[in-house]
Coordinates of C-alpha atoms and ligand atoms in Angstrom, one line a residue:
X1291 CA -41.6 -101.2 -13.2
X1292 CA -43.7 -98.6 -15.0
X1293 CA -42.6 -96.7 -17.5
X1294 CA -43.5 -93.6 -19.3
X1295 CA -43.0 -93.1 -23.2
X1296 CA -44.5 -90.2 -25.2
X1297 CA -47.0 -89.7 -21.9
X1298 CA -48.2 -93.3 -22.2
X1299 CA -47.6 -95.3 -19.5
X1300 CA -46.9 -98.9 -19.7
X1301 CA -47.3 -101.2 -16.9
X1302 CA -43.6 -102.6 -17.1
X1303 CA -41.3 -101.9 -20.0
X1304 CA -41.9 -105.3 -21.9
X1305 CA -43.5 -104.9 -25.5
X1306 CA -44.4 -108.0 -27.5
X1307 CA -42.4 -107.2 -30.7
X1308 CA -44.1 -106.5 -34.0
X1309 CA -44.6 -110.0 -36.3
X1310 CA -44.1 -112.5 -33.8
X1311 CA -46.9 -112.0 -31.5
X1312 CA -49.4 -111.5 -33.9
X1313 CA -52.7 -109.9 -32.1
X1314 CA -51.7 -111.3 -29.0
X1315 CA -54.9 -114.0 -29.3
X1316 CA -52.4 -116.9 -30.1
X1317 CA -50.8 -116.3 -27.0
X1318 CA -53.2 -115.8 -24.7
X1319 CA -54.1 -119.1 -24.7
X1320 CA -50.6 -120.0 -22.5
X1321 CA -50.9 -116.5 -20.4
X1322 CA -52.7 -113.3 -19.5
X1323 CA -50.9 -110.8 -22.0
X1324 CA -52.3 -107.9 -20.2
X1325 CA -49.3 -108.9 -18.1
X1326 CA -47.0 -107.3 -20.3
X1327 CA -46.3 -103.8 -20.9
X1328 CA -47.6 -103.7 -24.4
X1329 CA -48.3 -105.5 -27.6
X1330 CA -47.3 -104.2 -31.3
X1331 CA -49.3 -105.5 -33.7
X1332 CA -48.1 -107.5 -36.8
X1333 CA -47.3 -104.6 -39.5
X1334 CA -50.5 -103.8 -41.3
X1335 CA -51.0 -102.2 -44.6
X1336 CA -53.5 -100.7 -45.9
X1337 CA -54.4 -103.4 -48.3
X1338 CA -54.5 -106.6 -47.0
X1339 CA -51.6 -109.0 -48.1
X1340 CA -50.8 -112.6 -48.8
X1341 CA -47.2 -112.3 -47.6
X1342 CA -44.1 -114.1 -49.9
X1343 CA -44.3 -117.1 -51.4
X1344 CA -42.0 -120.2 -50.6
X1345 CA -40.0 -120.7 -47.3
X1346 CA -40.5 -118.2 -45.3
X1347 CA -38.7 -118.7 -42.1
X1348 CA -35.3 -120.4 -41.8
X1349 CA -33.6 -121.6 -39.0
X1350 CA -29.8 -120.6 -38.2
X1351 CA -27.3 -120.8 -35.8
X1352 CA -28.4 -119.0 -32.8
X1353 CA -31.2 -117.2 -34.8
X1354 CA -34.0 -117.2 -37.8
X1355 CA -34.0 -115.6 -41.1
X1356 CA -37.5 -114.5 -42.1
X1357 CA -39.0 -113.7 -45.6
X1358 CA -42.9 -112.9 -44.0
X1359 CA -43.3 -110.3 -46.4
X1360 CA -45.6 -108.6 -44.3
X1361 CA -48.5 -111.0 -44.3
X1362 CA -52.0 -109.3 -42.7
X1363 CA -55.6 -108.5 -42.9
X1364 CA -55.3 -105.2 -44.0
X1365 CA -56.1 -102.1 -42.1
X1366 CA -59.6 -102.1 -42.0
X1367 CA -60.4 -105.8 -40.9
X1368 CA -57.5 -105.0 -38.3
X1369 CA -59.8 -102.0 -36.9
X1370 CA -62.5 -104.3 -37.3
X1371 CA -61.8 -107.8 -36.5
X1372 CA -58.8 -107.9 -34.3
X1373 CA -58.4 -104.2 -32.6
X1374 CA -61.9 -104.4 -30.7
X1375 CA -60.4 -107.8 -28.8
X1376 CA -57.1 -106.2 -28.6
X1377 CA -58.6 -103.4 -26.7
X1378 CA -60.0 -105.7 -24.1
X1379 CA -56.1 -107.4 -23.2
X1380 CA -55.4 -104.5 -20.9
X1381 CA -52.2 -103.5 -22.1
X1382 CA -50.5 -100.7 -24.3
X1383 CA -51.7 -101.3 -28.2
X1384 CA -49.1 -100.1 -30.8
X1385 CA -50.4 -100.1 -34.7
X1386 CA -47.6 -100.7 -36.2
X1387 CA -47.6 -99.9 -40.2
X1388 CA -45.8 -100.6 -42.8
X1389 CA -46.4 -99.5 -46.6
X1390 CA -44.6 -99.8 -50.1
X1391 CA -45.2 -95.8 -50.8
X1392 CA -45.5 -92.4 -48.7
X1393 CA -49.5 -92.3 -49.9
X1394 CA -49.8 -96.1 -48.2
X1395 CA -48.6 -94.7 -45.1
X1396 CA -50.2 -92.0 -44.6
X1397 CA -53.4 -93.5 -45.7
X1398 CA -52.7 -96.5 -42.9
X1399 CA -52.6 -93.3 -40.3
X1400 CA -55.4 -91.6 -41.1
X1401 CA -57.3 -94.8 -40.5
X1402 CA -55.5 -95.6 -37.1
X1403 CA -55.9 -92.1 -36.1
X1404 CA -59.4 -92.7 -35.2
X1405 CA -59.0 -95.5 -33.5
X1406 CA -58.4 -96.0 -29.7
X1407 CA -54.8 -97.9 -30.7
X1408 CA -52.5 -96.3 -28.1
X1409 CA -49.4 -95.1 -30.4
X1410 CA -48.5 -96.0 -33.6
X1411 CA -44.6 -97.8 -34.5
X1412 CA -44.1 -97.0 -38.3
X1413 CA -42.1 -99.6 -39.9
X1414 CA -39.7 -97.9 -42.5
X1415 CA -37.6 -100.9 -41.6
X1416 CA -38.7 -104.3 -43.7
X1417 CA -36.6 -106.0 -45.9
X1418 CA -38.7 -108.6 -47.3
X1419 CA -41.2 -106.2 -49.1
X1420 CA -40.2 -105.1 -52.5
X1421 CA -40.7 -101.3 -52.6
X1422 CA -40.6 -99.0 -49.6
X1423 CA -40.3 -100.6 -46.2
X1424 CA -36.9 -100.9 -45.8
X1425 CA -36.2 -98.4 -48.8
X1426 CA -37.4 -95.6 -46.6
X1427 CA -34.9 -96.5 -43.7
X1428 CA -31.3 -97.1 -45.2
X1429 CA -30.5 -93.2 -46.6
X1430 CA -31.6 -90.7 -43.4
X1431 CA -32.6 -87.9 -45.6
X1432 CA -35.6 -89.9 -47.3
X1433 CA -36.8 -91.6 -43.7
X1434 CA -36.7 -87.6 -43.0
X1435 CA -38.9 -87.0 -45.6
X1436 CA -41.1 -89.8 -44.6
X1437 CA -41.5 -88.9 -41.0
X1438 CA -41.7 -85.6 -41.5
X1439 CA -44.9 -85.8 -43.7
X1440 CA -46.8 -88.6 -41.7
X1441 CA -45.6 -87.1 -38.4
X1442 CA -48.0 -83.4 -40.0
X1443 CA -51.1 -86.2 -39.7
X1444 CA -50.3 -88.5 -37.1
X1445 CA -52.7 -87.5 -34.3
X1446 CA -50.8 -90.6 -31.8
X1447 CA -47.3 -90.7 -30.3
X1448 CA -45.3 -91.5 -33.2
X1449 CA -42.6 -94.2 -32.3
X1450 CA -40.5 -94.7 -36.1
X1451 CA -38.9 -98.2 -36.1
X1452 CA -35.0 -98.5 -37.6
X1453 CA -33.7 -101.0 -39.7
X1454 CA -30.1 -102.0 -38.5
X1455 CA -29.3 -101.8 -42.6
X1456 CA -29.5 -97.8 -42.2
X1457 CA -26.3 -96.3 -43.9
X1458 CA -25.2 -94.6 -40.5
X1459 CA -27.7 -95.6 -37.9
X1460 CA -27.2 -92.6 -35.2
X1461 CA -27.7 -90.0 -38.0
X1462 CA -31.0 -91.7 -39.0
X1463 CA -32.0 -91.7 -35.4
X1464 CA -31.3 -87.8 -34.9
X1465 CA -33.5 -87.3 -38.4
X1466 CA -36.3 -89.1 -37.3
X1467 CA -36.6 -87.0 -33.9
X1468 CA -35.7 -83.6 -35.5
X1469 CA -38.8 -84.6 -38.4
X1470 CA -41.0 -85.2 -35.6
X1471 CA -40.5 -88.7 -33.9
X1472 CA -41.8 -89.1 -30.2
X1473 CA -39.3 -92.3 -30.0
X1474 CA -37.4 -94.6 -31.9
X1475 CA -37.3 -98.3 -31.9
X1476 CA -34.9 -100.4 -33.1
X1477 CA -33.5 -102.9 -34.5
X1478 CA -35.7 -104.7 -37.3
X1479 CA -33.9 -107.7 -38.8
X1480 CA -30.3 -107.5 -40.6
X1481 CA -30.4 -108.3 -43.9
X1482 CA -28.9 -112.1 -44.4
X1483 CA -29.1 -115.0 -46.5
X1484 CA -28.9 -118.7 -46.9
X1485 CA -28.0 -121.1 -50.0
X1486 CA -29.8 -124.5 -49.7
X1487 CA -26.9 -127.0 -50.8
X1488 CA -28.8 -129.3 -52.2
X1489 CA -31.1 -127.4 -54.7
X1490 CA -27.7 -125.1 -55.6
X1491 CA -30.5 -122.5 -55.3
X1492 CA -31.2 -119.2 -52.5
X1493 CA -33.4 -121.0 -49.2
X1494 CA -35.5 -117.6 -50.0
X1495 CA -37.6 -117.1 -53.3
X1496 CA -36.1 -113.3 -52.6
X1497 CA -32.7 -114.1 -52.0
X1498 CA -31.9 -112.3 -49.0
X1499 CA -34.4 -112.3 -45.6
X1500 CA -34.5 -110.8 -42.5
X1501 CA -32.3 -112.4 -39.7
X1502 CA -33.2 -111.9 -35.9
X1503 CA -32.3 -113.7 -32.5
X1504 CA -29.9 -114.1 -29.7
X1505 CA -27.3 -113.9 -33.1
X1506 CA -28.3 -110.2 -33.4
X1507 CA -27.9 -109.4 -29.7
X1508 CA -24.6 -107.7 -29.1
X1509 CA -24.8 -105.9 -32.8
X1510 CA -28.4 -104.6 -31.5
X1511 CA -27.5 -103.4 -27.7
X1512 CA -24.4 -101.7 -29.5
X1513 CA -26.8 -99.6 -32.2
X1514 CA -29.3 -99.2 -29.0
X1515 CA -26.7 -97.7 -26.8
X1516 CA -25.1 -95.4 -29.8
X1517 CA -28.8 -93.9 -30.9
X1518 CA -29.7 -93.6 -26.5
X1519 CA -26.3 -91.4 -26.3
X1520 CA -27.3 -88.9 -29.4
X1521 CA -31.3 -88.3 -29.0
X1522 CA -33.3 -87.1 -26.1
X1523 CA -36.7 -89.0 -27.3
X1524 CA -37.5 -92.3 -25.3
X1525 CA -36.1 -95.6 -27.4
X1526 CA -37.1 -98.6 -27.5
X1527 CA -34.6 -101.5 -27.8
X1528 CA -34.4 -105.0 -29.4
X1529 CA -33.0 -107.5 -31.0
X1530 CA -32.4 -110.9 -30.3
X1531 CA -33.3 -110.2 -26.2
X1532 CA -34.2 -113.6 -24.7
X1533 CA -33.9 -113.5 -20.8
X1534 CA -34.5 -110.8 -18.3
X1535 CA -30.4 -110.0 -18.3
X1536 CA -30.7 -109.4 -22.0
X1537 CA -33.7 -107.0 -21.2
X1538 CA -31.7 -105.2 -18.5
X1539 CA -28.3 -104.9 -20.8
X1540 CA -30.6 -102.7 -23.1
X1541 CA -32.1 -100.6 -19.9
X1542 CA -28.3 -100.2 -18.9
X1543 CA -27.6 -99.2 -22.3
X1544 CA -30.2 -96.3 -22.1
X1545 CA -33.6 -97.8 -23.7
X1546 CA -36.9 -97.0 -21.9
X1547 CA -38.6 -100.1 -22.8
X1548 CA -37.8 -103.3 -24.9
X1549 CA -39.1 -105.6 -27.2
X1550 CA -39.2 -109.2 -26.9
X1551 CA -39.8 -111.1 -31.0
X1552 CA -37.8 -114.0 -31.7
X1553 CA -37.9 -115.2 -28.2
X1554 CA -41.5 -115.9 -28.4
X1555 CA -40.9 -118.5 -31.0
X1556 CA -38.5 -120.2 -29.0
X1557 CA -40.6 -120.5 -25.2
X1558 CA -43.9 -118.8 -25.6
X1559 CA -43.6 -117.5 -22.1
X1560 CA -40.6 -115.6 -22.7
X1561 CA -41.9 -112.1 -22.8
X1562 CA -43.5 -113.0 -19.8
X1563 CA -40.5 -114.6 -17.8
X1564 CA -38.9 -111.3 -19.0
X1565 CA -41.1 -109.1 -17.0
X1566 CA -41.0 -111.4 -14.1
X1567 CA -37.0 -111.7 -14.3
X1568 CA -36.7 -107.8 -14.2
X1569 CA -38.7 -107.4 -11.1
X1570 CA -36.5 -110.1 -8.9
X1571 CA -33.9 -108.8 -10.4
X1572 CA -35.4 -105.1 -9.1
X1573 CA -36.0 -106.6 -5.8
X1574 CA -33.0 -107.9 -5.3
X1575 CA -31.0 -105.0 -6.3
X1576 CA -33.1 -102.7 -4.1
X1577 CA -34.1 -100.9 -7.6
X1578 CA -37.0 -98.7 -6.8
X1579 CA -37.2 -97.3 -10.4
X1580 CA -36.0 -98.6 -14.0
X1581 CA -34.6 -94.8 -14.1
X1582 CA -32.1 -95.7 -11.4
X1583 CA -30.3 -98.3 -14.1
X1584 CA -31.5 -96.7 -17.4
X1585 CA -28.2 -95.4 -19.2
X1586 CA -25.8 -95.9 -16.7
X1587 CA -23.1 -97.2 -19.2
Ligands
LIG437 C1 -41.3 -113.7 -38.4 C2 -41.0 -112.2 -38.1 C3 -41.9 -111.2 -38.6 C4 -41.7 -109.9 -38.4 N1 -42.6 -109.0 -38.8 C5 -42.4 -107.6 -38.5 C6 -43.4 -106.7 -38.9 O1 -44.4 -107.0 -39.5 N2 -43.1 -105.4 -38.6 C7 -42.0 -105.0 -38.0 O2 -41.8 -103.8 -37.7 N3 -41.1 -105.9 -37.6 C8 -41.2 -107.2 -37.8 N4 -40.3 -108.1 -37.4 C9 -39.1 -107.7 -36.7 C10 -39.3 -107.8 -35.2 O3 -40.3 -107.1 -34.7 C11 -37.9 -107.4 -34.5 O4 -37.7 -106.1 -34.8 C12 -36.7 -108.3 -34.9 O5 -37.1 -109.6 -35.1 C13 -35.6 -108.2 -33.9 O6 -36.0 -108.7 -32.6 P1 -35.8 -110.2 -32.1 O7 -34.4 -110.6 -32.4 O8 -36.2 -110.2 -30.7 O9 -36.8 -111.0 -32.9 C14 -40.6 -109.5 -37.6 C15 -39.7 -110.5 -37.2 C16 -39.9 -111.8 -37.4 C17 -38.9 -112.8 -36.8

């Protein structure tokens, strides 16, 4: 089940996905998480933030709608509170970053870069923070210019995570690797709302939140299978994956490794029955290597 991305190798090819796992130390009261293939970290900033006010999660059919807004310690009490016990879960660490401007990112890379965090996920992908975030990851030619410029500092493997809002999501994929990505992850949430009946007034003090869950499945494995048939850097896939089939979909349609989020809300031992699934499923098949199924659509 090992895979290989950007020369790190993961044990399996199951990722805890950004912002629903936190640090992994919620969890690892139900399991060992060094059982998974790697963890990626809430999205840290390099100031610490309070996150949105009002509802902030929203339940829908077959899914969530989130308006976080990127709640988190802040870079340095990440490196120094929460990264030293993260270090000890025996599993691939991913610092992924978001920012509101090009300075915050590349200031929230310098920091990670001298740390032992594995590789780093930038996040030009959120919708529920007002500037940047998902700004940087609609038109392809500014997430260029982004990439390009922390990619000349980044001393990790540099995976950049797509929003599923991007204008034309293949072209953004192919600018991100020609500026300098070592892979690509996608999808963050869709952009989505809900109108609470009663109060005549948005569920979200923002309006519009993030939506995410088996309703973003099929929408996902389509963008996933797209960007896998136009790059040659490893992606990572997600959205909405729940069981070990949904997990193996994305393999067929060409991703190295996936990312389980909303799932863990749902059955805290998904990303774990994931990784589980996908090796009966391996044995059963007589699949010696994840390569053997990886793209074959
Ligand atoms: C509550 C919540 C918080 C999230 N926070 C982040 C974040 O901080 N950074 C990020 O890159 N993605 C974040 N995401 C997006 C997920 O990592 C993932 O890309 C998305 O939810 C789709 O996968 P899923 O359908 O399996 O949840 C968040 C998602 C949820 C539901």
């Amino acid at each position: 089940m090992k895979v290989n991305i950007c020369g790190i190798e993961f044990k399996n090819p199951v990722i805890a996905a950004s912002g629903t796992y936190g640090f992994g130390k919620e969890y690892s009261e139900f399991y060992d998480v060094g059982e998974l293939g790697g963890i990626s970290t809430k999205g840290l900033t390099i100031n610490k933030k309070e996150g949105n006010e009002g509802i902030r999660i929203h339940e829908t059919s077959s899914g969530i709608l989130n308006s976080v807004g990127l709640q988190n310690p802040g870079i340095e009490s990440f490196i120094n509170e929460e990264l030293p016990e993260m270090m000890k879960m025996n599993t691939v660490i991913m610092a992924n970053i978001g920012g509101g401007t090009l300075e915050d990112y590349l200031q929230a890379v310098d920091k990670i870069n001298k740390t032992d965090v594995d590789m780093i996920e930038l996040n030009i992908s959120c919708p529920n923070v007002k500037d940047g975030g998902m700004a940087f990851g609609i038109k392809s030619k500014v997430a260029y210019e982004v990439v390009s410029k922390v990619r000349s500092i980044c001393k990790k493997p540099l995976i950049v995570k797509l929003s599923p809002n991007a204008e034309d999501i293949v072209d953004m994929a192919v600018k991100c690797q020609e500026a300098g990505a070592d892979s690509i992850s996608l999808v963050n949430t869709f952009k989505g709302m809900a109108i609470d009946i009663k109060t005549k007034k948005p569920v979200f003090n923002n309006v519009t939140a993030g939506l995410s869950g088996p309703a973003i499945k099929p929408i996902a494995l389509r963008m996933v299978y797209e960007v896998c048939k136009e790059v040659s850097i490893p992606v990572i896939g997600m959205g909405g994956i729940t069981t070990w089939k949904d997990a193996v979909e994305f393999i067929m349609a060409g991703a190295h490794a996936i990312q389980v989020g909303t799932a863990n809300f749902m059955n805290p031992y998904a990303a774990l029955e994931i990784v589980q699934g996908i090796k009966e499923y391996m044995n059963k098949e007589g699949i010696k290597d994840l390569s053997e199924i990886r793209g074959i659509i």
